[in-house]
mmCIF file of C-alpha atoms in Angstrom:
data_model
loop_
_atom_site.group_PDB
_atom_site.id
_atom_site.type_symbol
_atom_site.label_atom_id
_atom_site.label_comp_id
_atom_site.label_asym_id
_atom_site.label_seq_id
_atom_site.Cartn_x
_atom_site.Cartn_y
_atom_site.Cartn_z
ATOM 1 C CA MET A 349 11.422 0.063 -14.964
ATOM 2 C CA VAL A 350 9.360 -1.431 -12.138
ATOM 3 C CA ALA A 351 6.602 -2.409 -14.582
ATOM 4 C CA GLU A 352 9.124 -3.947 -16.986
ATOM 5 C CA GLN A 353 10.615 -6.069 -14.196
ATOM 6 C CA TRP A 354 7.115 -7.108 -13.075
ATOM 7 C CA ARG A 355 6.310 -8.364 -16.573
ATOM 8 C CA LYS A 356 9.729 -9.980 -16.915
ATOM 9 C CA ASN A 357 9.204 -11.969 -13.714
ATOM 10 C CA ILE A 358 5.862 -13.282 -14.949
ATOM 11 C CA VAL A 359 7.260 -14.275 -18.344
ATOM 12 C CA ARG A 360 10.188 -16.023 -16.645
ATOM 13 C CA ASP A 361 7.850 -17.979 -14.362
ATOM 14 C CA CYS A 362 5.715 -19.008 -17.315
ATOM 15 C CA GLY A 363 8.753 -20.184 -19.256
ATOM 16 C CA ASP A 364 9.787 -22.304 -16.303
ATOM 17 C CA GLU A 365 6.284 -23.755 -15.890
ATOM 18 C CA THR A 366 -21.807 2.237 -12.641
ATOM 19 C CA GLU A 367 -21.414 5.763 -11.426
ATOM 20 C CA LYS A 368 -18.278 7.656 -12.208
ATOM 21 C CA LEU A 369 -16.281 10.439 -10.658
ATOM 22 C CA VAL A 370 -16.984 13.529 -12.752
ATOM 23 C CA LEU A 371 -13.762 15.139 -13.929
ATOM 24 C CA THR A 372 -14.596 18.795 -14.464
ATOM 25 C CA VAL A 373 -11.578 19.614 -16.636
ATOM 26 C CA HIS A 374 -11.070 17.468 -19.748
ATOM 27 C CA GLN A 375 -7.313 17.439 -19.269
ATOM 28 C CA ASP A 376 -7.767 15.901 -15.820
ATOM 29 C CA GLU A 377 -8.949 12.659 -17.425
ATOM 30 C CA PHE A 378 -5.832 12.476 -19.569
ATOM 31 C CA THR A 379 -3.737 13.010 -16.429
ATOM 32 C CA PHE A 380 -5.629 10.233 -14.663
ATOM 33 C CA ARG A 381 -5.114 7.863 -17.605
ATOM 34 C CA SER A 382 -1.432 8.700 -17.681
ATOM 35 C CA MET A 383 -1.104 7.982 -13.959
ATOM 36 C CA LEU A 384 -2.744 4.582 -14.421
ATOM 37 C CA ASP A 385 -0.546 3.718 -17.387
ATOM 38 C CA THR A 386 2.561 4.802 -15.496
ATOM 39 C CA MET A 387 1.908 1.922 -13.096
ATOM 40 C CA LEU A 388 2.050 -0.652 -15.914
ATOM 41 C CA PRO A 389 3.289 1.070 -19.060
ATOM 42 C CA PRO A 390 3.763 -0.720 -22.371
ATOM 43 C CA VAL A 391 7.343 -1.863 -22.875
ATOM 44 C CA LYS A 392 9.489 -3.090 -25.749
ATOM 45 C CA LEU A 393 9.415 -6.854 -26.137
ATOM 46 C CA ASN A 394 13.056 -7.709 -26.868
ATOM 47 C CA PRO A 395 14.530 -6.252 -23.640
ATOM 48 C CA LEU A 396 11.650 -7.879 -21.771
ATOM 49 C CA ILE A 397 12.462 -11.428 -22.881
ATOM 50 C CA GLU A 398 16.251 -11.122 -23.032
ATOM 51 C CA GLY A 399 17.862 -14.148 -21.422
ATOM 52 C CA ILE A 400 14.529 -15.895 -20.816
ATOM 53 C CA ASP A 401 13.386 -19.146 -22.414
ATOM 54 C CA VAL A 402 10.007 -18.228 -23.899
ATOM 55 C CA THR A 403 9.659 -21.117 -26.333
ATOM 56 C CA ARG A 404 6.445 -22.195 -24.628
ATOM 57 C CA VAL A 405 4.738 -18.879 -25.402
ATOM 58 C CA ASP A 406 4.005 -17.674 -28.928
ATOM 59 C CA ARG A 407 5.354 -14.354 -30.138
ATOM 60 C CA ALA A 408 1.931 -12.758 -30.615
ATOM 61 C CA ALA A 409 0.992 -13.455 -26.991
ATOM 62 C CA LEU A 410 4.239 -11.901 -25.784
ATOM 63 C CA GLU A 411 3.728 -8.856 -28.004
ATOM 64 C CA SER A 412 0.234 -8.426 -26.575
ATOM 65 C CA PHE A 413 1.540 -8.820 -23.033
ATOM 66 C CA ALA A 414 4.289 -6.239 -23.502
ATOM 67 C CA SER A 415 2.294 -3.638 -25.420
ATOM 68 C CA SER A 416 -0.887 -3.567 -23.314
ATOM 69 C CA CYS A 417 -1.563 -1.156 -20.469
ATOM 70 C CA PRO A 418 -4.358 -0.247 -18.019
ATOM 71 C CA SER A 419 -5.978 2.145 -20.507
ATOM 72 C CA ASP A 420 -6.515 -0.779 -22.877
ATOM 73 C CA MET A 421 -8.454 -2.525 -20.106
ATOM 74 C CA GLY A 422 -10.774 0.406 -19.365
ATOM 75 C CA ALA A 423 -9.087 1.117 -16.029
ATOM 76 C CA ILE A 424 -10.127 4.785 -16.025
ATOM 77 C CA ASP A 425 -13.822 3.826 -15.994
ATOM 78 C CA ILE A 426 -13.277 1.371 -13.135
ATOM 79 C CA LEU A 427 -11.275 3.875 -11.084
ATOM 80 C CA THR A 428 -13.685 6.787 -11.486
ATOM 81 C CA ALA A 429 -16.651 4.541 -10.663
ATOM 82 C CA LEU A 430 -15.018 3.206 -7.491
ATOM 83 C CA LEU A 431 -13.916 6.652 -6.338
ATOM 84 C CA ALA A 432 -17.427 8.016 -6.902
ATOM 85 C CA LYS A 433 -18.886 5.141 -4.893
ATOM 86 C CA HIS A 434 -16.513 5.098 -1.936
ATOM 87 C CA LYS A 435 -15.111 8.611 -1.555
ATOM 88 C CA THR A 436 -16.958 11.399 0.231
ATOM 89 C CA SER A 437 -17.846 14.626 -1.560
ATOM 90 C CA ALA A 438 -15.002 16.357 0.259
ATOM 91 C CA ASP A 439 -12.524 13.659 -0.791
ATOM 92 C CA GLN A 440 -13.692 13.922 -4.399
ATOM 93 C CA ALA A 441 -13.279 17.695 -4.307
ATOM 94 C CA ASN A 442 -9.729 17.305 -2.969
ATOM 95 C CA LEU A 443 -8.993 14.775 -5.697
ATOM 96 C CA ARG A 444 -10.087 17.222 -8.392
ATOM 97 C CA ILE A 445 -7.745 19.819 -6.881
ATOM 98 C CA VAL A 446 -4.850 17.326 -7.000
ATOM 99 C CA LEU A 447 -5.600 16.464 -10.634
ATOM 100 C CA TRP A 448 -5.790 20.144 -11.520
ATOM 101 C CA MET A 449 -2.467 20.796 -9.791
ATOM 102 C CA LEU A 450 -0.873 17.994 -11.822
ATOM 103 C CA THR A 451 -1.886 19.781 -15.036
ATOM 104 C CA THR A 452 0.351 22.712 -14.049
ATOM 105 C CA GLY A 453 4.097 22.953 -13.593
ATOM 106 C CA PRO A 454 4.009 24.632 -10.148
ATOM 107 C CA GLY A 455 1.326 22.205 -8.908
ATOM 108 C CA THR A 456 3.237 19.151 -10.090
ATOM 109 C CA PHE A 457 6.384 20.525 -8.454
ATOM 110 C CA LEU A 458 4.629 20.962 -5.111
ATOM 111 C CA LEU A 459 3.229 17.426 -5.211
ATOM 112 C CA THR A 460 6.086 15.486 -6.803
ATOM 113 C CA GLY A 461 9.187 17.675 -7.088
ATOM 114 C CA HIS A 462 8.992 17.845 -10.905
ATOM 115 C CA ALA A 463 8.536 21.312 -12.388
ATOM 116 C CA LYS A 464 6.499 20.344 -15.468
ATOM 117 C CA PRO A 465 2.876 19.253 -15.852
ATOM 118 C CA PHE A 466 2.532 15.511 -15.330
ATOM 119 C CA LEU A 467 1.654 14.890 -18.982
ATOM 120 C CA GLN A 468 4.880 16.579 -20.098
ATOM 121 C CA LEU A 469 7.131 14.409 -17.951
ATOM 122 C CA THR A 470 9.202 11.580 -19.429
ATOM 123 C CA ASP A 471 8.274 7.996 -18.595
ATOM 124 C CA ASP A 472 10.974 7.781 -15.918
ATOM 125 C CA GLU A 473 9.958 11.149 -14.475
ATOM 126 C CA ARG A 474 6.332 10.022 -14.293
ATOM 127 C CA ALA A 475 7.372 6.865 -12.452
ATOM 128 C CA ASN A 476 9.356 8.940 -9.965
ATOM 129 C CA ALA A 477 6.457 11.356 -9.602
ATOM 130 C CA MET A 478 4.078 8.494 -8.777
ATOM 131 C CA LEU A 479 6.540 7.179 -6.190
ATOM 132 C CA ALA A 480 6.647 10.664 -4.687
ATOM 133 C CA LEU A 481 2.859 10.534 -4.280
ATOM 134 C CA GLY A 482 3.089 7.083 -2.748
ATOM 135 C CA ASN A 483 5.690 8.248 -0.215
ATOM 136 C CA SER A 484 4.086 11.630 0.463
ATOM 137 C CA ARG A 485 3.509 12.849 4.007
ATOM 138 C CA ILE A 486 -0.050 13.738 2.939
ATOM 139 C CA ASN A 487 -2.451 10.860 3.581
ATOM 140 C CA ASP A 488 -4.765 11.706 0.662
ATOM 141 C CA LEU A 489 -1.881 11.509 -1.799
ATOM 142 C CA ARG A 490 -0.754 8.133 -0.468
ATOM 143 C CA ASN A 491 -4.344 6.899 -0.674
ATOM 144 C CA LEU A 492 -4.614 8.111 -4.267
ATOM 145 C CA PHE A 493 -1.391 6.326 -5.215
ATOM 146 C CA ARG A 494 -2.614 3.037 -3.762
ATOM 147 C CA ASP A 495 -6.053 3.357 -5.363
ATOM 148 C CA ILE A 496 -4.433 3.877 -8.763
ATOM 149 C CA LYS A 497 -1.952 1.037 -8.210
ATOM 150 C CA ASN A 498 -4.669 -1.408 -7.143
ATOM 151 C CA VAL A 499 -7.010 -0.585 -10.024
ATOM 152 C CA ALA A 500 -4.192 -0.683 -12.589
ATOM 153 C CA ALA A 501 -3.130 -4.159 -11.454
ATOM 154 C CA LEU A 502 -6.683 -5.434 -11.065
ATOM 155 C CA SER A 503 -7.718 -4.212 -14.508
ATOM 156 C CA CYS A 504 -4.768 -5.850 -16.228
ATOM 157 C CA LEU A 505 -4.692 -9.132 -14.341
ATOM 158 C CA ALA A 506 -8.344 -9.808 -13.511
ATOM 159 C CA ARG A 507 -10.570 -8.118 -16.071
ATOM 160 C CA ASN A 508 -12.143 -10.053 -18.927
ATOM 161 C CA LEU A 509 -13.261 -7.566 -21.559
ATOM 162 C CA LYS A 510 -15.535 -10.133 -23.193
ATOM 163 C CA LEU A 511 -17.377 -10.922 -19.970
ATOM 164 C CA ASP A 512 -17.769 -7.199 -19.363
ATOM 165 C CA GLY A 513 -19.183 -6.713 -22.862
ATOM 166 C CA LEU A 514 -16.334 -4.454 -24.025
ATOM 167 C CA LYS A 515 -14.911 -6.844 -26.606
ATOM 168 C CA THR A 516 -16.425 -9.196 -29.140
ATOM 169 C CA GLY A 517 -15.164 -11.485 -31.879
ATOM 170 C CA GLU A 518 -11.961 -13.499 -31.958
ATOM 171 C CA GLY A 519 -9.205 -13.352 -29.384
ATOM 172 C CA ASP A 520 -9.013 -13.467 -25.630
ATOM 173 C CA GLY A 521 -10.767 -11.102 -23.264
ATOM 174 C CA ASN A 522 -7.486 -10.167 -21.605
ATOM 175 C CA PRO A 523 -4.263 -9.451 -23.562
ATOM 176 C CA PHE A 524 -2.063 -10.406 -20.584
ATOM 177 C CA TRP A 525 -3.342 -13.901 -19.863
ATOM 178 C CA LYS A 526 -2.013 -16.027 -22.715
ATOM 179 C CA ALA A 527 1.615 -15.034 -22.143
ATOM 180 C CA MET A 528 1.138 -15.785 -18.447
ATOM 181 C CA GLY A 529 -0.228 -19.241 -19.209
ATOM 182 C CA TYR A 530 -3.506 -18.348 -17.515
ATOM 183 C CA PRO A 531 -6.676 -19.735 -19.160
ATOM 184 C CA GLY A 532 -9.026 -17.234 -17.539
ATOM 185 C CA VAL A 533 -11.342 -19.922 -16.144
ATOM 186 C CA PRO A 534 -10.715 -22.775 -13.702
ATOM 187 C CA THR A 535 -9.360 -25.876 -15.447
ATOM 188 C CA GLU A 536 -8.216 -28.055 -12.542
ATOM 189 C CA LYS A 537 -11.686 -29.557 -12.094
ATOM 190 C CA ALA A 538 -15.140 -29.308 -13.602
ATOM 191 C CA VAL A 539 -17.648 -26.902 -12.098
ATOM 192 C CA GLN A 540 -20.159 -28.827 -10.027
ATOM 193 C CA ASP A 541 -23.809 -28.913 -11.048
ATOM 194 C CA SER A 542 -25.031 -28.879 -7.471
ATOM 195 C CA PHE A 543 -23.782 -27.408 -4.221
ATOM 196 C CA ALA A 544 -26.437 -29.014 -2.052
ATOM 197 C CA HIS A 545 -23.726 -30.629 0.062
ATOM 198 C CA VAL A 546 -22.172 -27.291 0.997
ATOM 199 C CA PHE A 547 -22.852 -26.026 4.519
ATOM 200 C CA VAL A 548 -25.170 -23.025 4.693
ATOM 201 C CA PRO A 549 -25.145 -21.006 7.922
ATOM 202 C CA ASP A 550 -28.276 -20.047 9.819
ATOM 203 C CA PHE A 551 -29.174 -16.375 9.981
ATOM 204 C CA MET A 552 -31.288 -14.567 12.568
ATOM 205 C CA ASP A 553 -33.965 -12.036 11.735
ATOM 206 C CA LEU A 554 -33.303 -9.685 14.638
ATOM 207 C CA ASP A 555 -36.215 -7.414 13.744
ATOM 208 C CA ALA A 556 -38.603 -10.382 13.893
ATOM 209 C CA LEU A 557 -37.137 -11.517 17.219
ATOM 210 C CA ALA A 558 -37.530 -8.019 18.651
ATOM 211 C CA LYS A 559 -41.184 -7.907 17.618
ATOM 212 C CA GLN A 560 -41.768 -11.260 19.274
ATOM 213 C CA GLN A 561 -40.408 -9.799 22.500
ATOM 214 C CA GLY A 562 -42.655 -6.766 22.117
ATOM 215 C CA GLY A 563 -40.050 -4.107 21.452
ATOM 216 C CA THR A 564 -37.431 -2.778 19.078
ATOM 217 C CA THR A 565 -34.461 -4.451 20.779
ATOM 218 C CA VAL A 566 -33.657 -8.076 21.467
ATOM 219 C CA THR A 567 -31.519 -9.714 24.150
ATOM 220 C CA LEU A 568 -29.471 -12.773 23.190
ATOM 221 C CA GLU A 569 -27.403 -14.968 25.495
ATOM 222 C CA TYR A 570 -24.222 -16.634 24.228
ATOM 223 C CA ASP A 571 -20.985 -17.852 25.727
ATOM 224 C CA VAL A 572 -18.847 -16.235 23.055
ATOM 225 C CA VAL A 573 -19.347 -13.506 20.458
ATOM 226 C CA VAL A 574 -16.987 -13.610 17.474
ATOM 227 C CA VAL A 575 -16.796 -10.448 15.370
ATOM 228 C CA GLY A 576 -15.953 -11.290 11.776
ATOM 229 C CA SER A 577 -16.195 -14.644 10.013
ATOM 230 C CA GLY A 578 -13.001 -14.486 8.014
ATOM 231 C CA CYS A 579 -9.957 -16.746 8.132
ATOM 232 C CA GLY A 580 -9.438 -16.101 11.835
ATOM 233 C CA GLY A 581 -12.947 -15.569 13.134
ATOM 234 C CA GLY A 582 -14.476 -18.430 11.198
ATOM 235 C CA VAL A 583 -11.958 -20.968 12.512
ATOM 236 C CA VAL A 584 -12.229 -19.718 16.100
ATOM 237 C CA ALA A 585 -16.035 -19.826 15.985
ATOM 238 C CA GLY A 586 -16.015 -23.349 14.574
ATOM 239 C CA GLU A 587 -13.609 -24.700 17.181
ATOM 240 C CA LEU A 588 -15.528 -23.092 20.039
ATOM 241 C CA ALA A 589 -18.826 -24.478 18.736
ATOM 242 C CA LYS A 590 -17.292 -27.962 18.467
ATOM 243 C CA ALA A 591 -16.193 -27.630 22.094
ATOM 244 C CA GLY A 592 -19.809 -27.120 23.123
ATOM 245 C CA HIS A 593 -19.899 -23.366 23.553
ATOM 246 C CA ARG A 594 -22.803 -21.243 22.391
ATOM 247 C CA VAL A 595 -21.256 -19.026 19.721
ATOM 248 C CA LEU A 596 -22.662 -15.983 17.939
ATOM 249 C CA VAL A 597 -20.790 -14.734 14.848
ATOM 250 C CA ILE A 598 -21.344 -11.145 13.757
ATOM 251 C CA GLU A 599 -20.353 -10.438 10.149
ATOM 252 C CA LYS A 600 -20.538 -7.109 8.335
ATOM 253 C CA GLY A 601 -20.191 -8.560 4.846
ATOM 254 C CA THR A 602 -22.893 -10.122 2.718
ATOM 255 C CA HIS A 603 -23.194 -13.891 2.720
ATOM 256 C CA ARG A 604 -22.593 -15.342 -0.736
ATOM 257 C CA ARG A 605 -23.306 -18.907 -1.704
ATOM 258 C CA GLN A 606 -21.063 -20.832 -4.052
ATOM 259 C CA THR A 607 -23.788 -20.612 -6.681
ATOM 260 C CA ASP A 608 -23.409 -16.807 -6.522
ATOM 261 C CA LEU A 609 -19.769 -16.997 -7.593
ATOM 262 C CA THR A 610 -18.810 -16.560 -11.238
ATOM 263 C CA ASN A 611 -15.673 -16.976 -13.336
ATOM 264 C CA ASN A 612 -15.445 -13.203 -13.658
ATOM 265 C CA GLU A 613 -12.450 -12.338 -11.482
ATOM 266 C CA MET A 614 -13.149 -8.610 -11.489
ATOM 267 C CA GLU A 615 -16.724 -9.168 -10.336
ATOM 268 C CA SER A 616 -15.606 -11.666 -7.698
ATOM 269 C CA MET A 617 -13.020 -9.217 -6.372
ATOM 270 C CA PHE A 618 -15.593 -6.459 -6.065
ATOM 271 C CA ASN A 619 -18.089 -8.739 -4.322
ATOM 272 C CA SER A 620 -15.672 -10.396 -1.926
ATOM 273 C CA PHE A 621 -13.761 -7.494 -0.379
ATOM 274 C CA GLU A 622 -14.634 -4.416 1.635
ATOM 275 C CA MET A 623 -15.007 -1.299 -0.515
ATOM 276 C CA ASN A 624 -14.551 -3.498 -3.583
ATOM 277 C CA GLY A 625 -10.934 -4.115 -2.603
ATOM 278 C CA LEU A 626 -10.002 -0.440 -2.112
ATOM 279 C CA LEU A 627 -10.157 -0.432 1.702
ATOM 280 C CA GLN A 628 -7.066 1.019 3.314
ATOM 281 C CA SER A 629 -6.183 2.888 6.469
ATOM 282 C CA ASP A 630 -6.538 6.654 6.782
ATOM 283 C CA GLY A 631 -2.760 6.737 6.661
ATOM 284 C CA GLY A 632 -2.753 5.313 3.157
ATOM 285 C CA GLU A 633 -1.402 1.914 4.162
#
């Protein structure tokens, strides 16, 4: 029901204006797919659009929007690749145990309170089971819930199957976009041919500086050190520099120029955020 309301809100707004985690048991993959699709399951169109003016959206686009799910967008491949990349061997082993438990009645009962294997649960029972994982007292289960939720949403809203080479021929690269009124590429202004006017920060080669000083360490003198160049750190550093202070900004992330950015939202998400957007606290928040 949550997924149906999510879609209904979007339709209403529109009407108004790599490596992969190896799953050792074949059934585990089906469980994983089912968990992803539980986040955004396909729904019937007529209840979805009841009472909503959808004259601006054609019927085929709405049908595509309502009937599509994370599996259609290759979400399982994205999720297993990200988990393989960012989870430790111990975390991956624990995840396989959780997936195995969900293929059994007793295991599913211990994790979610439902006494049947996850694949045998009704749609409503699966939704409740996923909420049980999300509200679990066990950090790993909360983390798993949020990883699945994030990848399910990202796959459906940001992935372009054509850009990723998974779809060819006629039609859009994302079955959700047309009903949402989203073109998939920026349309508010033309992409510039040159970004020569854009400010490019200066970077220090600390290894080279250390060698110049005859050692493996280097001593730098600044008035202020700002850790992180994001929305807060970047503004603070700029204001301090304008005020005449000597400012050093330390940034963990990779610097990307505007020419490095593409119209592939999935790729941009992965490149712009820590752990490809999966970073969360140890408490699963």
